[in-house]
PDB file of C-alpha atoms in Angstrom:
ATOM      1  CA  MET A   1     114.951 101.956 105.151  1.00 50.00           C
ATOM      2  CA  SER A   2     113.454 104.763 107.233  1.00 54.00           C
ATOM      3  CA  PRO A   3     111.745 103.583 110.437  1.00 62.00           C
ATOM      4  CA  SER A   4     108.728 105.709 109.476  1.00 87.00           C
ATOM      5  CA  PHE A   5     108.344 103.867 106.150  1.00 96.00           C
ATOM      6  CA  VAL A   6     105.640 101.204 106.436  1.00 97.00           C
ATOM      7  CA  VAL A   7     104.976  98.162 104.242  1.00 97.00           C
ATOM      8  CA  CYS A   8     101.365  96.973 104.524  1.00 98.00           C
ATOM      9  CA  ARG A   9     100.894  93.484 103.059  1.00 96.00           C
ATOM     10  CA  ASP A  10      97.858  91.273 102.509  1.00 92.00           C
ATOM     11  CA  GLY A  11      95.983  90.462 105.696  1.00 90.00           C
ATOM     12  CA  GLU A  12      97.496  93.331 107.662  1.00 96.00           C
ATOM     13  CA  SER A  13      95.464  96.208 109.039  1.00 97.00           C
ATOM     14  CA  VAL A  14      96.080  99.586 107.461  1.00 98.00           C
ATOM     15  CA  PRO A  15      98.443 101.462 109.796  1.00 97.00           C
ATOM     16  CA  GLU A  16      97.335 104.841 111.097  1.00 97.00           C
ATOM     17  CA  SER A  17     100.097 106.552 109.132  1.00 97.00           C
ATOM     18  CA  LEU A  18      98.608 105.334 105.831  1.00 98.00           C
ATOM     19  CA  LYS A  19      94.906 105.867 106.476  1.00 98.00           C
ATOM     20  CA  GLY A  20      93.547 108.368 103.974  1.00 98.00           C
ATOM     21  CA  ALA A  21      96.658 108.098 101.834  1.00 98.00           C
ATOM     22  CA  VAL A  22      96.948 108.967  98.162  1.00 98.00           C
ATOM     23  CA  ALA A  23      98.524 105.955  96.446  1.00 98.00           C
ATOM     24  CA  ALA A  24     100.297 105.765  93.103  1.00 98.00           C
ATOM     25  CA  ILE A  25      99.384 102.415  91.531  1.00 98.00           C
ATOM     26  CA  GLY A  26     101.680 100.255  89.421  1.00 97.00           C
ATOM     27  CA  ASN A  27     104.155  97.411  89.277  1.00 96.00           C
ATOM     28  CA  PHE A  28     107.020  99.917  89.591  1.00 97.00           C
ATOM     29  CA  ASP A  29     109.625  97.498  88.253  1.00 97.00           C
ATOM     30  CA  GLY A  30     112.674  99.735  88.007  1.00 98.00           C
ATOM     31  CA  VAL A  31     111.025 102.718  89.739  1.00 98.00           C
ATOM     32  CA  HIS A  32     112.146 104.679  86.692  1.00 98.00           C
ATOM     33  CA  ARG A  33     111.583 108.344  85.831  1.00 98.00           C
ATOM     34  CA  GLY A  34     108.027 107.714  84.694  1.00 97.00           C
ATOM     35  CA  HIS A  35     107.221 105.915  87.934  1.00 98.00           C
ATOM     36  CA  GLN A  36     108.902 108.676  89.913  1.00 98.00           C
ATOM     37  CA  TYR A  37     106.624 111.247  88.277  1.00 98.00           C
ATOM     38  CA  LEU A  38     103.542 109.309  89.460  1.00 97.00           C
ATOM     39  CA  LEU A  39     105.006 109.035  92.931  1.00 98.00           C
ATOM     40  CA  SER A  40     105.802 112.757  93.029  1.00 98.00           C
ATOM     41  CA  MET A  41     102.131 113.499  92.392  1.00 98.00           C
ATOM     42  CA  ALA A  42     101.223 111.421  95.447  1.00 98.00           C
ATOM     43  CA  LEU A  43     103.957 113.132  97.456  1.00 98.00           C
ATOM     44  CA  ASN A  44     102.616 116.563  96.476  1.00 98.00           C
ATOM     45  CA  SER A  45      99.006 115.709  97.395  1.00 97.00           C
ATOM     46  CA  GLY A  46      99.220 117.088 100.918  1.00 97.00           C
ATOM     47  CA  LYS A  47      98.168 113.714 102.294  1.00 98.00           C
ATOM     48  CA  PRO A  48     100.096 110.597 103.305  1.00 98.00           C
ATOM     49  CA  ALA A  49     101.813 109.323 100.166  1.00 98.00           C
ATOM     50  CA  ALA A  50     102.038 105.650  99.276  1.00 98.00           C
ATOM     51  CA  ALA A  51     102.573 103.248  96.412  1.00 98.00           C
ATOM     52  CA  LEU A  52     100.296 100.293  95.680  1.00 98.00           C
ATOM     53  CA  THR A  53     102.307  97.549  94.062  1.00 97.00           C
ATOM     54  CA  PHE A  54     102.021  93.822  93.438  1.00 96.00           C
ATOM     55  CA  GLU A  55     104.088  90.690  94.051  1.00 94.00           C
ATOM     56  CA  PRO A  56     104.805  88.610  92.157  1.00 92.00           C
ATOM     57  CA  HIS A  57     104.858  90.762  89.056  1.00 92.00           C
ATOM     58  CA  PRO A  58     101.491  90.187  87.285  1.00 91.00           C
ATOM     59  CA  ARG A  59     103.268  89.077  84.120  1.00 91.00           C
ATOM     60  CA  THR A  60     104.666  86.151  86.107  1.00 91.00           C
ATOM     61  CA  PHE A  61     101.094  85.109  86.935  1.00 90.00           C
ATOM     62  CA  PHE A  62      99.739  85.490  83.413  1.00 92.00           C
ATOM     63  CA  GLN A  63     102.813  84.119  81.604  1.00 92.00           C
ATOM     64  CA  PRO A  64     104.503  81.710  84.022  1.00 90.00           C
ATOM     65  CA  ASP A  65     106.507  80.071  81.225  1.00 88.00           C
ATOM     66  CA  ARG A  66     108.198  83.359  80.273  1.00 89.00           C
ATOM     67  CA  PRO A  67     110.855  84.394  82.829  1.00 88.00           C
ATOM     68  CA  LEU A  68     110.757  88.140  83.476  1.00 94.00           C
ATOM     69  CA  PHE A  69     114.002  90.081  83.897  1.00 97.00           C
ATOM     70  CA  ARG A  70     113.145  91.984  87.062  1.00 97.00           C
ATOM     71  CA  LEU A  71     114.935  95.327  87.180  1.00 98.00           C
ATOM     72  CA  THR A  72     114.157  95.673  90.882  1.00 97.00           C
ATOM     73  CA  PRO A  73     113.318  92.507  92.825  1.00 95.00           C
ATOM     74  CA  GLU A  74     111.087  93.139  95.840  1.00 95.00           C
ATOM     75  CA  PRO A  75     113.787  94.158  98.400  1.00 94.00           C
ATOM     76  CA  VAL A  76     115.411  96.560  95.930  1.00 96.00           C
ATOM     77  CA  LYS A  77     112.088  98.075  94.878  1.00 97.00           C
ATOM     78  CA  LEU A  78     111.077  98.713  98.489  1.00 96.00           C
ATOM     79  CA  LYS A  79     114.455 100.285  99.206  1.00 95.00           C
ATOM     80  CA  ILE A  80     114.047 102.763  96.350  1.00 97.00           C
ATOM     81  CA  LEU A  81     110.433 103.593  97.249  1.00 97.00           C
ATOM     82  CA  ALA A  82     111.510 104.355 100.806  1.00 96.00           C
ATOM     83  CA  ARG A  83     114.385 106.492  99.530  1.00 96.00           C
ATOM     84  CA  LEU A  84     111.947 108.623  97.518  1.00 97.00           C
ATOM     85  CA  GLY A  85     110.241 109.792 100.705  1.00 96.00           C
ATOM     86  CA  LEU A  86     106.968 107.862 100.653  1.00 98.00           C
ATOM     87  CA  ASP A  87     105.168 107.171 103.899  1.00 98.00           C
ATOM     88  CA  GLY A  88     104.726 103.558 102.903  1.00 98.00           C
ATOM     89  CA  VAL A  89     103.740 100.876 100.439  1.00 98.00           C
ATOM     90  CA  PHE A  90     100.621  98.764 100.069  1.00 98.00           C
ATOM     91  CA  GLN A  91     101.850  95.470  98.652  1.00 97.00           C
ATOM     92  CA  ARG A  92      99.255  92.996  97.448  1.00 97.00           C
ATOM     93  CA  ARG A  93      99.793  89.428  96.318  1.00 95.00           C
ATOM     94  CA  PHE A  94      98.893  89.075  92.656  1.00 95.00           C
ATOM     95  CA  GLY A  95      97.098  85.793  92.089  1.00 94.00           C
ATOM     96  CA  GLY A  96      93.821  84.387  90.883  1.00 93.00           C
ATOM     97  CA  ASN A  97      91.648  86.306  93.341  1.00 93.00           C
ATOM     98  CA  LEU A  98      93.059  89.706  92.421  1.00 95.00           C
ATOM     99  CA  ALA A  99      93.108  88.901  88.709  1.00 94.00           C
ATOM    100  CA  ALA A 100      89.396  87.998  88.871  1.00 96.00           C
ATOM    101  CA  LEU A 101      88.288  91.321  90.386  1.00 97.00           C
ATOM    102  CA  THR A 102      86.143  93.504  88.162  1.00 98.00           C
ATOM    103  CA  ALA A 103      87.175  97.110  87.659  1.00 98.00           C
ATOM    104  CA  ALA A 104      84.515  98.159  90.165  1.00 98.00           C
ATOM    105  CA  GLY A 105      85.662  95.509  92.619  1.00 98.00           C
ATOM    106  CA  PHE A 106      89.241  96.735  92.377  1.00 98.00           C
ATOM    107  CA  VAL A 107      88.204 100.305  93.216  1.00 98.00           C
ATOM    108  CA  ASP A 108      86.138  98.964  96.135  1.00 98.00           C
ATOM    109  CA  LEU A 109      89.369  97.396  97.421  1.00 97.00           C
ATOM    110  CA  LEU A 110      91.091 100.782  97.180  1.00 98.00           C
ATOM    111  CA  ALA A 111      88.341 102.596  99.053  1.00 98.00           C
ATOM    112  CA  ASN A 112      87.354 100.008 101.636  1.00 97.00           C
ATOM    113  CA  ASP A 113      90.299  97.662 102.264  1.00 97.00           C
ATOM    114  CA  LEU A 114      93.114 100.188 101.804  1.00 98.00           C
ATOM    115  CA  GLN A 115      91.131 103.199 103.052  1.00 98.00           C
ATOM    116  CA  LEU A 116      92.645 105.496 100.436  1.00 98.00           C
ATOM    117  CA  SER A 117      91.514 109.058  99.804  1.00 98.00           C
ATOM    118  CA  GLY A 118      92.893 109.136  96.283  1.00 98.00           C
ATOM    119  CA  VAL A 119      94.939 107.418  93.601  1.00 98.00           C
ATOM    120  CA  VAL A 120      97.502 108.359  90.959  1.00 98.00           C
ATOM    121  CA  ILE A 121      97.620 106.300  87.762  1.00 98.00           C
ATOM    122  CA  GLY A 122      99.444 106.506  84.461  1.00 97.00           C
ATOM    123  CA  HIS A 123      97.844 107.601  81.216  1.00 95.00           C
ATOM    124  CA  ASP A 124      97.874 103.997  79.921  1.00 94.00           C
ATOM    125  CA  PHE A 125      96.813 102.239  83.148  1.00 96.00           C
ATOM    126  CA  HIS A 126      94.478  99.242  82.795  1.00 96.00           C
ATOM    127  CA  PHE A 127      92.958  97.286  85.649  1.00 96.00           C
ATOM    128  CA  GLY A 128      90.278  94.779  86.537  1.00 95.00           C
ATOM    129  CA  ARG A 129      89.381  91.414  85.049  1.00 95.00           C
ATOM    130  CA  GLY A 130      90.545  91.186  81.448  1.00 93.00           C
ATOM    131  CA  ARG A 131      92.013  94.706  81.710  1.00 94.00           C
ATOM    132  CA  GLU A 132      88.473  96.071  81.384  1.00 96.00           C
ATOM    133  CA  GLY A 133      89.261  99.304  83.221  1.00 97.00           C
ATOM    134  CA  ASN A 134      91.108 102.308  81.776  1.00 97.00           C
ATOM    135  CA  PRO A 135      91.949 105.778  83.160  1.00 98.00           C
ATOM    136  CA  ALA A 136      88.538 107.197  82.255  1.00 98.00           C
ATOM    137  CA  ARG A 137      86.790 104.305  83.995  1.00 98.00           C
ATOM    138  CA  MET A 138      89.041 104.696  87.042  1.00 98.00           C
ATOM    139  CA  ALA A 139      88.152 108.384  87.275  1.00 98.00           C
ATOM    140  CA  GLU A 140      84.441 107.538  87.043  1.00 98.00           C
ATOM    141  CA  LEU A 141      84.573 104.791  89.682  1.00 98.00           C
ATOM    142  CA  CYS A 142      86.656 106.934  92.027  1.00 98.00           C
ATOM    143  CA  ARG A 143      84.232 109.822  91.701  1.00 98.00           C
ATOM    144  CA  GLU A 144      81.348 107.519  92.678  1.00 98.00           C
ATOM    145  CA  ARG A 145      83.248 106.450  95.820  1.00 97.00           C
ATOM    146  CA  GLY A 146      84.522 109.875  96.815  1.00 97.00           C
ATOM    147  CA  LEU A 147      88.130 109.226  95.857  1.00 98.00           C
ATOM    148  CA  GLU A 148      90.411 111.670  94.106  1.00 98.00           C
ATOM    149  CA  CYS A 149      91.872 110.358  90.840  1.00 98.00           C
ATOM    150  CA  LEU A 150      94.968 111.920  89.284  1.00 98.00           C
ATOM    151  CA  ILE A 151      96.151 110.776  85.852  1.00 98.00           C
ATOM    152  CA  ALA A 152      99.823 111.290  84.989  1.00 97.00           C
ATOM    153  CA  PRO A 153     101.011 111.938  81.430  1.00 95.00           C
ATOM    154  CA  ALA A 154     103.765 109.905  79.833  1.00 94.00           C
ATOM    155  CA  VAL A 155     107.356 110.821  80.666  1.00 96.00           C
ATOM    156  CA  VAL A 156     109.179 110.847  77.334  1.00 95.00           C
ATOM    157  CA  GLU A 157     112.822 110.346  76.397  1.00 92.00           C
ATOM    158  CA  GLY A 158     113.240 111.680  72.880  1.00 89.00           C
ATOM    159  CA  THR A 159     110.082 110.467  71.178  1.00 89.00           C
ATOM    160  CA  GLU A 160     109.507 107.313  73.258  1.00 91.00           C
ATOM    161  CA  PRO A 161     107.885 106.958  76.691  1.00 93.00           C
ATOM    162  CA  VAL A 162     110.239 105.903  79.474  1.00 97.00           C
ATOM    163  CA  SER A 163     109.429 102.258  80.173  1.00 97.00           C
ATOM    164  CA  SER A 164     110.702  99.213  82.044  1.00 97.00           C
ATOM    165  CA  SER A 165     110.887  97.339  78.722  1.00 96.00           C
ATOM    166  CA  ALA A 166     113.244  99.941  77.249  1.00 97.00           C
ATOM    167  CA  ILE A 167     115.476  99.733  80.325  1.00 98.00           C
ATOM    168  CA  ARG A 168     115.580  95.936  80.152  1.00 98.00           C
ATOM    169  CA  ALA A 169     116.589  96.161  76.493  1.00 98.00           C
ATOM    170  CA  ALA A 170     119.376  98.616  77.341  1.00 98.00           C
ATOM    171  CA  LEU A 171     120.776  96.386  80.080  1.00 98.00           C
ATOM    172  CA  GLU A 172     120.623  93.343  77.817  1.00 98.00           C
ATOM    173  CA  ALA A 173     122.746  95.322  75.359  1.00 98.00           C
ATOM    174  CA  GLY A 174     125.179  96.458  78.076  1.00 98.00           C
ATOM    175  CA  ASP A 175     124.078 100.047  77.512  1.00 98.00           C
ATOM    176  CA  ILE A 176     124.392 101.226  81.104  1.00 98.00           C
ATOM    177  CA  ALA A 177     124.362 104.896  80.141  1.00 97.00           C
ATOM    178  CA  THR A 178     120.916 104.630  78.549  1.00 97.00           C
ATOM    179  CA  ALA A 179     119.520 102.427  81.310  1.00 98.00           C
ATOM    180  CA  ASN A 180     120.681 104.859  83.996  1.00 98.00           C
ATOM    181  CA  ARG A 181     119.359 107.852  82.073  1.00 97.00           C
ATOM    182  CA  LEU A 182     115.895 106.265  81.793  1.00 98.00           C
ATOM    183  CA  LEU A 183     115.949 105.189  85.431  1.00 98.00           C
ATOM    184  CA  GLY A 184     117.131 108.569  86.683  1.00 97.00           C
ATOM    185  CA  TYR A 185     119.676 106.858  88.933  1.00 98.00           C
ATOM    186  CA  ARG A 186     122.387 104.188  88.740  1.00 98.00           C
ATOM    187  CA  TRP A 187     120.898 100.729  88.293  1.00 98.00           C
ATOM    188  CA  PHE A 188     121.991  98.486  91.136  1.00 98.00           C
ATOM    189  CA  VAL A 189     121.780  94.896  92.290  1.00 98.00           C
ATOM    190  CA  GLN A 190     121.680  93.462  95.783  1.00 96.00           C
ATOM    191  CA  ALA A 191     123.189  90.062  96.570  1.00 96.00           C
ATOM    192  CA  GLU A 192     125.110  88.098  99.176  1.00 97.00           C
ATOM    193  CA  VAL A 193     128.872  87.704  98.846  1.00 96.00           C
ATOM    194  CA  ARG A 194     129.729  84.020  98.486  1.00 93.00           C
ATOM    195  CA  HIS A 195     132.906  81.998  98.640  1.00 86.00           C
ATOM    196  CA  GLY A 196     134.467  81.410  95.239  1.00 71.00           C
ATOM    197  CA  ASP A 197     137.532  79.626  93.933  1.00 66.00           C
ATOM    198  CA  LYS A 198     139.841  82.451  95.169  1.00 62.00           C
ATOM    199  CA  ARG A 199     141.329  82.760  91.667  1.00 63.00           C
ATOM    200  CA  GLY A 200     141.159  86.564  91.800  1.00 60.00           C
ATOM    201  CA  ARG A 201     143.650  86.688  94.656  1.00 64.00           C
ATOM    202  CA  VAL A 202     146.199  84.788  92.562  1.00 59.00           C
ATOM    203  CA  LEU A 203     145.677  87.237  89.701  1.00 71.00           C
ATOM    204  CA  GLY A 204     146.112  90.236  91.993  1.00 73.00           C
ATOM    205  CA  TYR A 205     142.427  91.128  91.713  1.00 89.00           C
ATOM    206  CA  PRO A 206     140.530  89.665  94.677  1.00 90.00           C
ATOM    207  CA  THR A 207     136.783  89.747  94.086  1.00 93.00           C
ATOM    208  CA  ALA A 208     133.513  89.675  95.960  1.00 94.00           C
ATOM    209  CA  ASN A 209     131.484  86.999  94.197  1.00 95.00           C
ATOM    210  CA  MET A 210     127.697  87.274  93.926  1.00 97.00           C
ATOM    211  CA  ARG A 211     125.041  85.207  92.207  1.00 96.00           C
ATOM    212  CA  LEU A 212     122.372  87.346  90.541  1.00 97.00           C
ATOM    213  CA  PRO A 213     118.808  86.100  89.988  1.00 94.00           C
ATOM    214  CA  ASP A 214     118.400  83.509  87.240  1.00 93.00           C
ATOM    215  CA  ASP A 215     116.173  85.898  85.292  1.00 94.00           C
ATOM    216  CA  CYS A 216     118.917  88.562  85.074  1.00 96.00           C
ATOM    217  CA  ARG A 217     119.701  89.186  81.417  1.00 97.00           C
ATOM    218  CA  LEU A 218     122.383  91.821  81.894  1.00 98.00           C
ATOM    219  CA  ARG A 219     124.907  91.524  79.061  1.00 98.00           C
ATOM    220  CA  HIS A 220     127.983  89.551  79.997  1.00 98.00           C
ATOM    221  CA  GLY A 221     130.996  91.802  80.194  1.00 98.00           C
ATOM    222  CA  ILE A 222     133.115  94.173  82.245  1.00 98.00           C
ATOM    223  CA  TYR A 223     131.655  97.180  84.061  1.00 98.00           C
ATOM    224  CA  ALA A 224     132.666 100.158  86.160  1.00 98.00           C
ATOM    225  CA  VAL A 225     130.793  99.774  89.454  1.00 98.00           C
ATOM    226  CA  ARG A 226     130.378 101.292  92.881  1.00 98.00           C
ATOM    227  CA  ALA A 227     129.475  99.284  95.989  1.00 97.00           C
ATOM    228  CA  ILE A 228     128.312 100.344  99.413  1.00 94.00           C
ATOM    229  CA  VAL A 229     130.498  98.745 102.077  1.00 94.00           C
ATOM    230  CA  ALA A 230     129.847  99.525 105.753  1.00 89.00           C
ATOM    231  CA  GLY A 231     127.821 102.556 104.728  1.00 89.00           C
ATOM    232  CA  ARG A 232     130.389 104.105 102.404  1.00 93.00           C
ATOM    233  CA  PRO A 233     130.782 103.976  98.612  1.00 95.00           C
ATOM    234  CA  VAL A 234     133.752 102.044  97.256  1.00 97.00           C
ATOM    235  CA  ASP A 235     134.664 102.194  93.557  1.00 98.00           C
ATOM    236  CA  GLY A 236     135.473  99.083  91.613  1.00 98.00           C
ATOM    237  CA  VAL A 237     135.445  97.091  88.408  1.00 98.00           C
ATOM    238  CA  ALA A 238     133.268  94.025  87.879  1.00 98.00           C
ATOM    239  CA  SER A 239     132.873  91.096  85.557  1.00 97.00           C
ATOM    240  CA  PHE A 240     129.485  89.522  84.946  1.00 97.00           C
ATOM    241  CA  GLY A 241     129.560  86.309  82.997  1.00 95.00           C
ATOM    242  CA  ARG A 242     130.780  82.734  82.692  1.00 90.00           C
ATOM    243  CA  ARG A 243     134.590  83.176  82.911  1.00 79.00           C
ATOM    244  CA  PRO A 244     135.415  81.642  79.482  1.00 72.00           C
ATOM    245  CA  THR A 245     139.172  81.733  80.137  1.00 71.00           C
ATOM    246  CA  PHE A 246     138.697  79.287  83.021  1.00 73.00           C
ATOM    247  CA  ASP A 247     135.508  77.255  83.433  1.00 78.00           C
ATOM    248  CA  ASN A 248     132.673  78.788  81.383  1.00 72.00           C
ATOM    249  CA  GLY A 249     130.441  78.118  84.381  1.00 78.00           C
ATOM    250  CA  ALA A 250     127.205  79.603  85.669  1.00 87.00           C
ATOM    251  CA  PRO A 251     126.918  83.409  85.389  1.00 93.00           C
ATOM    252  CA  LEU A 252     128.541  85.170  88.320  1.00 95.00           C
ATOM    253  CA  LEU A 253     129.098  88.799  89.291  1.00 97.00           C
ATOM    254  CA  GLU A 254     132.708  89.249  90.427  1.00 96.00           C
ATOM    255  CA  VAL A 255     133.458  92.675  91.906  1.00 97.00           C
ATOM    256  CA  HIS A 256     136.985  93.943  92.538  1.00 96.00           C
ATOM    257  CA  LEU A 257     136.936  96.939  94.879  1.00 97.00           C
ATOM    258  CA  PHE A 258     139.745  99.474  94.590  1.00 96.00           C
ATOM    259  CA  ASP A 259     141.731 100.344  97.716  1.00 89.00           C
ATOM    260  CA  PHE A 260     139.781  97.899  99.870  1.00 91.00           C
ATOM    261  CA  SER A 261     140.746  94.922 101.966  1.00 86.00           C
ATOM    262  CA  GLY A 262     138.484  93.040 104.298  1.00 86.00           C
ATOM    263  CA  ASP A 263     136.205  90.042 104.699  1.00 88.00           C
ATOM    264  CA  LEU A 264     132.869  90.507 102.936  1.00 94.00           C
ATOM    265  CA  TYR A 265     131.703  86.891 102.973  1.00 93.00           C
ATOM    266  CA  GLY A 266     128.076  86.550 103.992  1.00 94.00           C
ATOM    267  CA  GLN A 267     127.381  90.267 103.654  1.00 95.00           C
ATOM    268  CA  VAL A 268     124.658  91.566 101.345  1.00 95.00           C
ATOM    269  CA  LEU A 269     126.103  94.251  99.082  1.00 96.00           C
ATOM    270  CA  ASP A 270     124.444  96.861  96.904  1.00 97.00           C
ATOM    271  CA  VAL A 271     126.430  97.249  93.681  1.00 98.00           C
ATOM    272  CA  GLU A 272     125.710 100.108  91.278  1.00 98.00           C
ATOM    273  CA  PHE A 273     126.552  99.892  87.590  1.00 98.00           C
ATOM    274  CA  VAL A 274     128.197 103.061  86.310  1.00 98.00           C
ATOM    275  CA  GLY A 275     129.507 102.185  82.850  1.00 98.00           C
ATOM    276  CA  TRP A 276     130.115  99.470  80.249  1.00 98.00           C
ATOM    277  CA  ILE A 277     133.765  98.747  79.450  1.00 98.00           C
ATOM    278  CA  ARG A 278     133.837  95.732  77.123  1.00 97.00           C
ATOM    279  CA  GLY A 279     132.321  92.346  76.398  1.00 96.00           C
ATOM    280  CA  GLU A 280     133.427  89.101  77.988  1.00 93.00           C
ATOM    281  CA  GLU A 281     136.443  87.525  76.263  1.00 90.00           C
ATOM    282  CA  ARG A 282     138.513  84.356  76.386  1.00 87.00           C
ATOM    283  CA  PHE A 283     142.266  84.912  76.806  1.00 86.00           C
ATOM    284  CA  ASP A 284     145.015  82.505  75.754  1.00 82.00           C
ATOM    285  CA  GLY A 285     147.076  83.031  78.894  1.00 80.00           C
ATOM    286  CA  ILE A 286     147.090  84.519  82.381  1.00 87.00           C
ATOM    287  CA  ASP A 287     149.523  87.299  81.474  1.00 89.00           C
ATOM    288  CA  ALA A 288     147.239  88.565  78.695  1.00 89.00           C
ATOM    289  CA  LEU A 289     144.257  88.432  81.050  1.00 90.00           C
ATOM    290  CA  ILE A 290     146.052  90.399  83.783  1.00 91.00           C
ATOM    291  CA  ALA A 291     147.215  93.040  81.298  1.00 93.00           C
ATOM    292  CA  GLN A 292     143.626  93.490  80.134  1.00 94.00           C
ATOM    293  CA  MET A 293     142.394  93.658  83.727  1.00 94.00           C
ATOM    294  CA  ASP A 294     144.877  96.466  84.352  1.00 96.00           C
ATOM    295  CA  ARG A 295     143.435  98.370  81.385  1.00 97.00           C
ATOM    296  CA  ASP A 296     139.878  97.655  82.543  1.00 97.00           C
ATOM    297  CA  SER A 297     140.655  99.025  85.990  1.00 98.00           C
ATOM    298  CA  ALA A 298     142.110 102.213  84.560  1.00 98.00           C
ATOM    299  CA  GLU A 299     139.038 102.708  82.367  1.00 98.00           C
ATOM    300  CA  ALA A 300     136.701 102.029  85.286  1.00 98.00           C
ATOM    301  CA  LYS A 301     138.470 104.646  87.398  1.00 98.00           C
ATOM    302  CA  ARG A 302     138.118 107.168  84.578  1.00 98.00           C
ATOM    303  CA  MET A 303     134.389 106.463  84.210  1.00 98.00           C
ATOM    304  CA  LEU A 304     133.782 106.639  87.937  1.00 98.00           C
ATOM    305  CA  ALA A 305     135.613 109.950  88.244  1.00 98.00           C
ATOM    306  CA  GLU A 306     133.452 111.493  85.509  1.00 97.00           C
ATOM    307  CA  ASP A 307     130.097 109.997  86.491  1.00 96.00           C
ATOM    308  CA  LYS A 308     127.440 112.436  87.768  1.00 94.00           C
ATOM    309  CA  THR A 309     124.453 110.061  87.900  1.00 95.00           C
ATOM    310  CA  VAL A 310     122.273 110.067  91.015  1.00 95.00           C
ATOM    311  CA  SER A 311     122.661 107.218  93.499  1.00 96.00           C
ATOM    312  CA  MET A 312     119.717 105.560  95.230  1.00 95.00           C
ATOM    313  CA  ILE A 313     121.866 103.726  97.755  1.00 90.00           C
ATOM    314  CA  GLY A 314     124.660 106.001  98.887  1.00 70.00           C
TER     315      GLY A 314
END
């Protein structure tokens, strides 16, 4: 993350670099192409450019019994926002106090607490208690307070707007190509490498084992991946699932990196998903499993060699 990129959280004074900023407002889960369009409008404003985002995701507050598959947990989201060239992020805790603000009270927060000079919102943006505010109301309230208000149109893929929901659905189906196309970059996860049962070494495929968040609903299967190790990209093949040939245990991401040897335990790795290879299977014997792993590796190398998708981490 750039040293000039600032994260301003609740209770913190607005840093000088963000005073008078134009802020794009949203949850930005995924920071997909639609989000990037909003952010580009802030970046092109001629003023400090920021995002205003919320943690936890508001849906978690309003529907606590429905786990939300987060495309970009907080550290990943901040990493992408910094990579896009913003001056910083205003991050506000979403709880009862924020949910109770009227539309007018929310715009007062923008003008007075955050000291913004303008905002960028989407065409379908709603805000304030009971979602009482809409883009037209935001424009009216901003005008009364001397703030600029820019309203972004929908970014469309085919006939459908690009959305976080569509990307979640693609990942749940294992459709990495569609997810990456809607994102505008390779979807990636960030996790610590943990000790495993060392079974991969015996099979000739040592792996870096990572536990993804419990809410991750990525389809279980085999993927072509690319990891960043010591600042450089390393191609690989990964399995995400329960290992039905062995223990059918808790879901685990197991990444085999090609042409790499070294100790990664305790390191936090970024792993990009480049392509879907096949679903998770149970094999009758080790020889059949190894033969399939050989084929998976060859297919992963082919996919990686042909992939032209943008990276947000390397």
